[in-house]
Short mmCIF file of C-alpha atoms in Angstrom, two decimals:
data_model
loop_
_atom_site.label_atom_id
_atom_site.label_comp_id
_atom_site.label_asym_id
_atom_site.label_seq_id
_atom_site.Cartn_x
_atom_site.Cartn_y
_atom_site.Cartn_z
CA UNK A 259 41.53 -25.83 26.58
CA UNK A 260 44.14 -27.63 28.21
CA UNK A 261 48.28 -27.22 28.22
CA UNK A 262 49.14 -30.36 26.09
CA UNK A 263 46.15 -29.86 23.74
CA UNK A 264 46.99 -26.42 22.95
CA UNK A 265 50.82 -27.06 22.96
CA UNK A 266 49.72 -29.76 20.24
CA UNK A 267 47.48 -27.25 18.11
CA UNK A 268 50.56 -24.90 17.92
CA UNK A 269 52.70 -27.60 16.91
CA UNK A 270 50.52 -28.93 14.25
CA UNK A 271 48.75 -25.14 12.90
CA UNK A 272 52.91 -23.93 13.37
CA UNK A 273 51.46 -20.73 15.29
CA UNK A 274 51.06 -19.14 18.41
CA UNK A 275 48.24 -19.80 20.75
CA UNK A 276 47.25 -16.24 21.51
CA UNK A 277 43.71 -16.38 22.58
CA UNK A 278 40.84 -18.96 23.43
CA UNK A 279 37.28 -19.25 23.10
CA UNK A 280 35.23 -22.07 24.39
CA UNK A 281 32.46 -22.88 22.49
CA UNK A 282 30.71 -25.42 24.53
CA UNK A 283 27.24 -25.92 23.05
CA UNK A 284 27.70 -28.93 21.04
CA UNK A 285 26.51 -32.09 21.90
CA UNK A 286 28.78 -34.13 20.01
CA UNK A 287 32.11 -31.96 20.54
CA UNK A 288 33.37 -29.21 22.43
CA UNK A 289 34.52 -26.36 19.73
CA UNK A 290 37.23 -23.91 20.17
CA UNK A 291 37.80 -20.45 18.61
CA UNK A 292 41.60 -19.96 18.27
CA UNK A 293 43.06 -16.79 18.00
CA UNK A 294 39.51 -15.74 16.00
CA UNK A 295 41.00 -17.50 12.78
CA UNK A 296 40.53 -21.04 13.36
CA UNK A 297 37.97 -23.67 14.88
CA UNK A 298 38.77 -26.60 16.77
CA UNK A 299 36.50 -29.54 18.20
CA UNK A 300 37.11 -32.37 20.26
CA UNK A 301 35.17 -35.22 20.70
CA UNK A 302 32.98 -35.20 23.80
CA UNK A 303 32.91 -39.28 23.15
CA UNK A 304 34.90 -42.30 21.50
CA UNK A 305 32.52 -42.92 18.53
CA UNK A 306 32.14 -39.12 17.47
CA UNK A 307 35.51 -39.78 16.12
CA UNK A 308 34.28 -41.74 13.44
CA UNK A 309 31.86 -38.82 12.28
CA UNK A 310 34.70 -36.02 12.14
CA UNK A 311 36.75 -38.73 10.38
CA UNK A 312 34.13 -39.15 7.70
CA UNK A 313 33.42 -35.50 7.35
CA UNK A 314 37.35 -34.89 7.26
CA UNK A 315 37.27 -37.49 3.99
CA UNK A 316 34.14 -36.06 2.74
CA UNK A 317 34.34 -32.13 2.47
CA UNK A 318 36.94 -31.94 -0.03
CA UNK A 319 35.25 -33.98 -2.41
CA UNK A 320 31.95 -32.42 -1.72
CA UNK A 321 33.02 -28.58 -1.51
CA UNK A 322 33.78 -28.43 -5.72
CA UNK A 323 30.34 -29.03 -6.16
CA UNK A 324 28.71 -26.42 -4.13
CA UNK A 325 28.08 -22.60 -4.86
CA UNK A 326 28.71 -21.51 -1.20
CA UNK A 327 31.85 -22.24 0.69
CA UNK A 328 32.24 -25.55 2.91
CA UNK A 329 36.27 -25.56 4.25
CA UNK A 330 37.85 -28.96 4.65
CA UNK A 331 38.85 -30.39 7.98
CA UNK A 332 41.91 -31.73 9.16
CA UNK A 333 41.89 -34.81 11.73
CA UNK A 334 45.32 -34.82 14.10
CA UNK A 335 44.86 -37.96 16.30
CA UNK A 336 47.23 -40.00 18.52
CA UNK A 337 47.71 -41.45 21.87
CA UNK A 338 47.23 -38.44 23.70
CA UNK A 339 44.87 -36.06 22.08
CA UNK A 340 42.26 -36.41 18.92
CA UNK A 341 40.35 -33.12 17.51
CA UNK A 342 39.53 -31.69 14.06
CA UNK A 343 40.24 -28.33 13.18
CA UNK A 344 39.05 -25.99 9.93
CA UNK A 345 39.53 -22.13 9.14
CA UNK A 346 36.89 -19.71 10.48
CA UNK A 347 34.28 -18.99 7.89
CA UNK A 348 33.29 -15.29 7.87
CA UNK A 349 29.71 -14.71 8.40
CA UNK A 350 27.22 -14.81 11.33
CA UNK A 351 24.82 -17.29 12.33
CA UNK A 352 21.21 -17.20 10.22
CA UNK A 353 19.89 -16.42 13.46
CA UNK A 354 16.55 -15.83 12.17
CA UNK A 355 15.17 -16.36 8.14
CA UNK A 356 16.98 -13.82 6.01
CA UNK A 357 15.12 -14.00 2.44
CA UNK A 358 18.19 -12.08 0.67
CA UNK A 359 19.88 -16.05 1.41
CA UNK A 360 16.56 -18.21 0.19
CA UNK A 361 17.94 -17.84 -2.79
CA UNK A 362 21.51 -18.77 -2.15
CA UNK A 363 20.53 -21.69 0.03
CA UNK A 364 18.11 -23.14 -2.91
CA UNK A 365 20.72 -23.35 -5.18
CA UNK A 366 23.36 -24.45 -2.26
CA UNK A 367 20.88 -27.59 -1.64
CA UNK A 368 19.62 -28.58 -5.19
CA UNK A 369 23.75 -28.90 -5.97
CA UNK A 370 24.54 -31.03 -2.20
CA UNK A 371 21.34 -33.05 -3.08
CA UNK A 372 22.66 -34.54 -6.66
CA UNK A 373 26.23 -34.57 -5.65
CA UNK A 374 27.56 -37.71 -5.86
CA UNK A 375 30.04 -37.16 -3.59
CA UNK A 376 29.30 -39.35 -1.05
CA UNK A 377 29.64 -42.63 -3.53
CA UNK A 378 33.24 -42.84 -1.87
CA UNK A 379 32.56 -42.25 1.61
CA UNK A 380 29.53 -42.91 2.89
CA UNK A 381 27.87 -46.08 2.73
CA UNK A 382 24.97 -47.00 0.42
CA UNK A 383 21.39 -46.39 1.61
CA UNK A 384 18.46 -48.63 0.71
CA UNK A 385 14.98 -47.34 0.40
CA UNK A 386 14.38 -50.78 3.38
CA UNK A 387 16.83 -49.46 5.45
CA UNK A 388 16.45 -45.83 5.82
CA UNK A 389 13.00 -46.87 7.23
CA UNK A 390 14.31 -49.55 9.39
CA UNK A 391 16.40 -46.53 10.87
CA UNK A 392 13.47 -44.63 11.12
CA UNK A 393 11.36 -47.24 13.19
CA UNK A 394 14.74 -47.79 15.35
CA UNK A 395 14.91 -44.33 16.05
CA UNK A 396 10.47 -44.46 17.02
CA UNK A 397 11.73 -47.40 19.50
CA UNK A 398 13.95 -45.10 21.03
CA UNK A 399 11.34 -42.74 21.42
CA UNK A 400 9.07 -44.77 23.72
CA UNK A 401 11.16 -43.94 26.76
CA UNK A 402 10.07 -40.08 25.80
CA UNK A 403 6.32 -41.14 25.16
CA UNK A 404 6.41 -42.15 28.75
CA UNK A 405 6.92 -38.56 29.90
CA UNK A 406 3.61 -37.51 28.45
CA UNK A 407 0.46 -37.58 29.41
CA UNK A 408 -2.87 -39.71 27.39
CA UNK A 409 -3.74 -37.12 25.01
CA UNK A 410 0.08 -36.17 24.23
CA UNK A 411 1.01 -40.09 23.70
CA UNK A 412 -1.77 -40.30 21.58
CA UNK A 413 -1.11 -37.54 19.21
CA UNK A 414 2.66 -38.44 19.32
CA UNK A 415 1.93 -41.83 18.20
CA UNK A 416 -0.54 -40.98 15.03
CA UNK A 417 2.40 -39.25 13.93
CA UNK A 418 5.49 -41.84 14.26
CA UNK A 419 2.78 -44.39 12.49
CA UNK A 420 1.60 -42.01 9.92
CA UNK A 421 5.43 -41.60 9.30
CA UNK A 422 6.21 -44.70 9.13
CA UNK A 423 3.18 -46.39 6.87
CA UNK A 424 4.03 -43.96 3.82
CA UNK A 425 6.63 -46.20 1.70
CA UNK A 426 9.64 -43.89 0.84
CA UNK A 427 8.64 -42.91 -3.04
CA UNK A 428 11.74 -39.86 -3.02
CA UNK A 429 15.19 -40.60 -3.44
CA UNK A 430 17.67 -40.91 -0.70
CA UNK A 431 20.26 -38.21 -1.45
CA UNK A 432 23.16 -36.46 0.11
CA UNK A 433 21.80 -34.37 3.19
CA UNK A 434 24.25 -32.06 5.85
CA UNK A 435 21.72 -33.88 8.16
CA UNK A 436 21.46 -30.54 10.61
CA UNK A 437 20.91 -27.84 8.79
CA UNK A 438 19.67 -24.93 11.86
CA UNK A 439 20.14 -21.58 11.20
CA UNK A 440 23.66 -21.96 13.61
CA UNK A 441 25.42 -23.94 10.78
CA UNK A 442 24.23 -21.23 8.13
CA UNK A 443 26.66 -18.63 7.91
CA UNK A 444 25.71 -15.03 5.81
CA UNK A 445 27.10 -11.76 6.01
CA UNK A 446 25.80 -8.22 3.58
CA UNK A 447 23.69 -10.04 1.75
CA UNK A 448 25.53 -13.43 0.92
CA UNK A 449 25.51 -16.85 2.01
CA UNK A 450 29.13 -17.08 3.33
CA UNK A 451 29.44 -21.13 4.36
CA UNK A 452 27.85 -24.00 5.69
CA UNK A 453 28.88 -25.69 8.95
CA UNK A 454 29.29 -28.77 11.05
CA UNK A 455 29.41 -31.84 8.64
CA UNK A 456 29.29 -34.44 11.13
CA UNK A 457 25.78 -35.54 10.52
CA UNK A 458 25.81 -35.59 6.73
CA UNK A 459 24.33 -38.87 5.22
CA UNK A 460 22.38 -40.54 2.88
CA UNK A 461 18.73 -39.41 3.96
CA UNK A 462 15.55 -37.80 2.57
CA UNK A 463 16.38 -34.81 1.26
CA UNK A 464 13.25 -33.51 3.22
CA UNK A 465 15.49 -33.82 6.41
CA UNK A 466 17.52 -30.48 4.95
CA UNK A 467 14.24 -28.72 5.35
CA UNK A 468 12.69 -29.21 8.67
CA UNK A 469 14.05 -25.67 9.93
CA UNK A 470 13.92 -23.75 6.99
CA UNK A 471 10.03 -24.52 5.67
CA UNK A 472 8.42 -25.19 9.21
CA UNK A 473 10.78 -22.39 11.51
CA UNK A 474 11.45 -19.73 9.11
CA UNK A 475 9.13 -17.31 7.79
CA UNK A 476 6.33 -17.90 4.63
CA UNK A 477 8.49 -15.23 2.09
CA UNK A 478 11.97 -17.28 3.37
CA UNK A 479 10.04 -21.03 2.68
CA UNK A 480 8.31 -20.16 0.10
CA UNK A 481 11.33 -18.56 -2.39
CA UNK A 482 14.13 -21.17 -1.12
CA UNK A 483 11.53 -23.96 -1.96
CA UNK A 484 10.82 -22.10 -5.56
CA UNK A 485 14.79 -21.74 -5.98
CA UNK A 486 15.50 -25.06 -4.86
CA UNK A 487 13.09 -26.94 -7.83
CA UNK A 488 14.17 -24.30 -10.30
CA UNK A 489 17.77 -25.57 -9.86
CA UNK A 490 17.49 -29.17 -10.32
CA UNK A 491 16.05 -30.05 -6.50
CA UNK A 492 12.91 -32.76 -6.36
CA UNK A 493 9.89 -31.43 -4.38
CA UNK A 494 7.38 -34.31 -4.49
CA UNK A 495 4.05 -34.07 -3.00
CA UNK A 496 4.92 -35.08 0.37
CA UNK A 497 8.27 -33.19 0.48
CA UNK A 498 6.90 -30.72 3.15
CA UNK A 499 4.67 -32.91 5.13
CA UNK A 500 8.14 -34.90 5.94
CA UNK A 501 9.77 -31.97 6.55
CA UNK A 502 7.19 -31.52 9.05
CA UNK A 503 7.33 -34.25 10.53
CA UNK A 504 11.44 -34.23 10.85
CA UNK A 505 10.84 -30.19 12.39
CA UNK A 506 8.70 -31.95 14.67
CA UNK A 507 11.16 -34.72 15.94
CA UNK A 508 13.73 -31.89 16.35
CA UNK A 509 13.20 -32.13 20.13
CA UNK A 510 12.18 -35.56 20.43
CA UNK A 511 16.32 -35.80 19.85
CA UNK A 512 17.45 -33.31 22.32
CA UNK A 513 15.33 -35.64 24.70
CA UNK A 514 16.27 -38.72 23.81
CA UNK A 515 20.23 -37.72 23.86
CA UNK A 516 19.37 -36.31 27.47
CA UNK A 517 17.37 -39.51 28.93
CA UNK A 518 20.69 -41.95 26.98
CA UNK A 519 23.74 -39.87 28.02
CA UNK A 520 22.29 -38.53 31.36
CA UNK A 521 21.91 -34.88 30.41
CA UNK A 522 18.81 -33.96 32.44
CA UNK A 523 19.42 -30.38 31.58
CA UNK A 524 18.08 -31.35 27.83
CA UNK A 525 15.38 -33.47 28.94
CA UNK A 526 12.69 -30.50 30.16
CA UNK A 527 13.29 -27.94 27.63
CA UNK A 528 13.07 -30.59 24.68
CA UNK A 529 9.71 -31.39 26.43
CA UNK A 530 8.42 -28.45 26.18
CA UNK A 531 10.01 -27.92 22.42
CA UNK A 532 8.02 -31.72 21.63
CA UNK A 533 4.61 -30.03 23.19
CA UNK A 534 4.43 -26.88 21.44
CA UNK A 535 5.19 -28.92 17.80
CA UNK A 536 2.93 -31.94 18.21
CA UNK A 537 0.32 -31.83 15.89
#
C-alpha cells in the first residue's frame, strides 16, 4: 500500500494504520487487510469502479433480507485515490464442502434469489438478453477454442451450442454471480458471511451453483439443493445441467481474462482447468 493511500484510509476510517496485508489475488482489485479489522480494495482498472459502486448501493438494501451476514461497503473516491472498504467478517474461507453450512447456504440463496433488491440498482434483465450475453461471451471464447486441439474443439463446441439452443424457461433472479468457496465465510459450525459483491446481477440462479453441486461433495450438493427448494428456491429440471455447464466455463474465464488483459500466467493453468471439465 502506498503513503498517500494509506494516509487517506486513516483520514477517512479516523484510525491508525498499524499493520498491512496485501491480498493480491483478485483479478478485478487488489484487497488489503488493515490492521486485521478492515478490508480494502482498489481497482486494478477504470471500469471496476462501476462494479464496487453498484455493490456499495446494493448491499445495504440486500443484507435485511438475508439470514447470514453481508457488511455494506463504503466507496471514498477523488482525484487522487478511489477504493472501497468494509469490516472484516469473522470466519474462514469454505475451503473445501462443509455439510454443517449446506444448510445455512440453502436458506442464504432461496432468500438472495427472491429478493427484490436489485429492482433499484441493477438494471432489468430480459429472458432475450441474458442469452444474447451468453452467445457474446461463446464469441469471446473462440480465441480459447483455438488453443485446443480437434477432439477438444469439438467437445467444447457441443457444449456452448447445447447451451445455447435450450430457451431460458427459469427466471432470471438476483445471483452474487461468484459464489467459490473463497467468498463463503464459516467458522464452529455457522455460516459467518458472504463476500465480494462485485459480480452480483440479474442471472440464472443456476450460476450460484456451479461450485457448490459440481465441486463440492454428493452429502454437501445434495442437502444444500434439498434446503434450498424447501425454502422457497426453484430447482427446475435443468437447474443442475446449467450449473454444469457454468462449473464448466469456470476456466474458460480465467483464460479468456488472461488472452484480453495480457495475463499469460492465467492462460495455461485455466487450460488445463477447461481440459479436465470438458465433457
Amino acid at each position: 500500500m502506498d503513503e498517500q493511500l494509506r494516509l487517506r484510509v486513516q483520514e477517512l476510517l479516523g484510525l491508525d494504520v498499524d499493520s498491512v496485508v496485501r491480498i493480491d489475488h483478485g483479478w478485478d482489485s487488489v484487497a488489503y487487510d488493515i490492521n486485521g479489522s478492515w478490508i480494502v480494495r482498489v481497482p486494478r482498472r477504470a471500469e471496476v469502479r462501476t462494479a464496487l459502486r453498484q455493490e456499495a448501493e446494493l448491499l445495504p438494501r440486500l443484507a435485511p433480507e438475508l439470514p447470514a451476514p453481508v457488511l455494506g461497503v463504503a466507496v471514498f473516491e477523488s482525484d487522487e485515490t478511489f477504493f472501497a472498504v468494509h469490516r472484516k467478517l469473522p470466519g474462514r474461507p469454505l475451503g473445501s464442502a462443509e455439510l454443517v453450512v449446506a444448510r445455512e447456504l440453502g436458506r442464504f440463496l432461496a432468500a438472495l434469489h427472491s429478493s427484490g433488491a436489485a429492482k433499484e440498482v441493477l438494471p432489468e434483465t430480459t429472458a432475450p438478453e441474458w442469452l444474447d450475453s451468453q452467445a457474446a461471451f461463446g464469441d469471446r471464447c473462440k480465441a480459447v477454442l483455438a488453443l485446443l486441439n480437434r477432439d477438444e474443439r469439438l467437445r467444447a463446441q457441443a457444449m456452448f451450442d447445447s447451451h445455447l439452443s435450450r430457451p431460458p424457461h427459469f427466471e432470471l433472479v438476483l445471483v452474487h454471480g461468484d459464489l467459490g468457496p473463497d467468498h463463503i465465510l464459516w467458522s464452529e459450525e455457522h455460516l459467518t458471511g458472504v463476500i465480494d459483491w462485485s459480480d452480483a446481477r440479474i442471472d440464472d440462479p443456476g450460476l450460484d451453483f456451479a461450485w457448490l453441486l459440481h465441486g463440492s461433495n454428493k452429502d454437501f450438493a445434495e442437502t444444500l439443493l434439498e434446503t434450498y427448494s424447501t425454502e422457497g428456491g426453484r430447482v427446475d429440471p435443468n437447474f443442475r445441467e446449467r450449473a454444469l455447464y457454468f462449473h464448466r466455463l469456470g476456466p474458460w474465464h480465467q483464460v479468456v481474462f488472461g488472452l484480453e488483459r495480457g495475463r499469460p500466467e492465467l492462460v495455461e493453468p485455466g487450460l488445463a482447468g477447461i481440459r479436465q471439465r470438458l465433457p
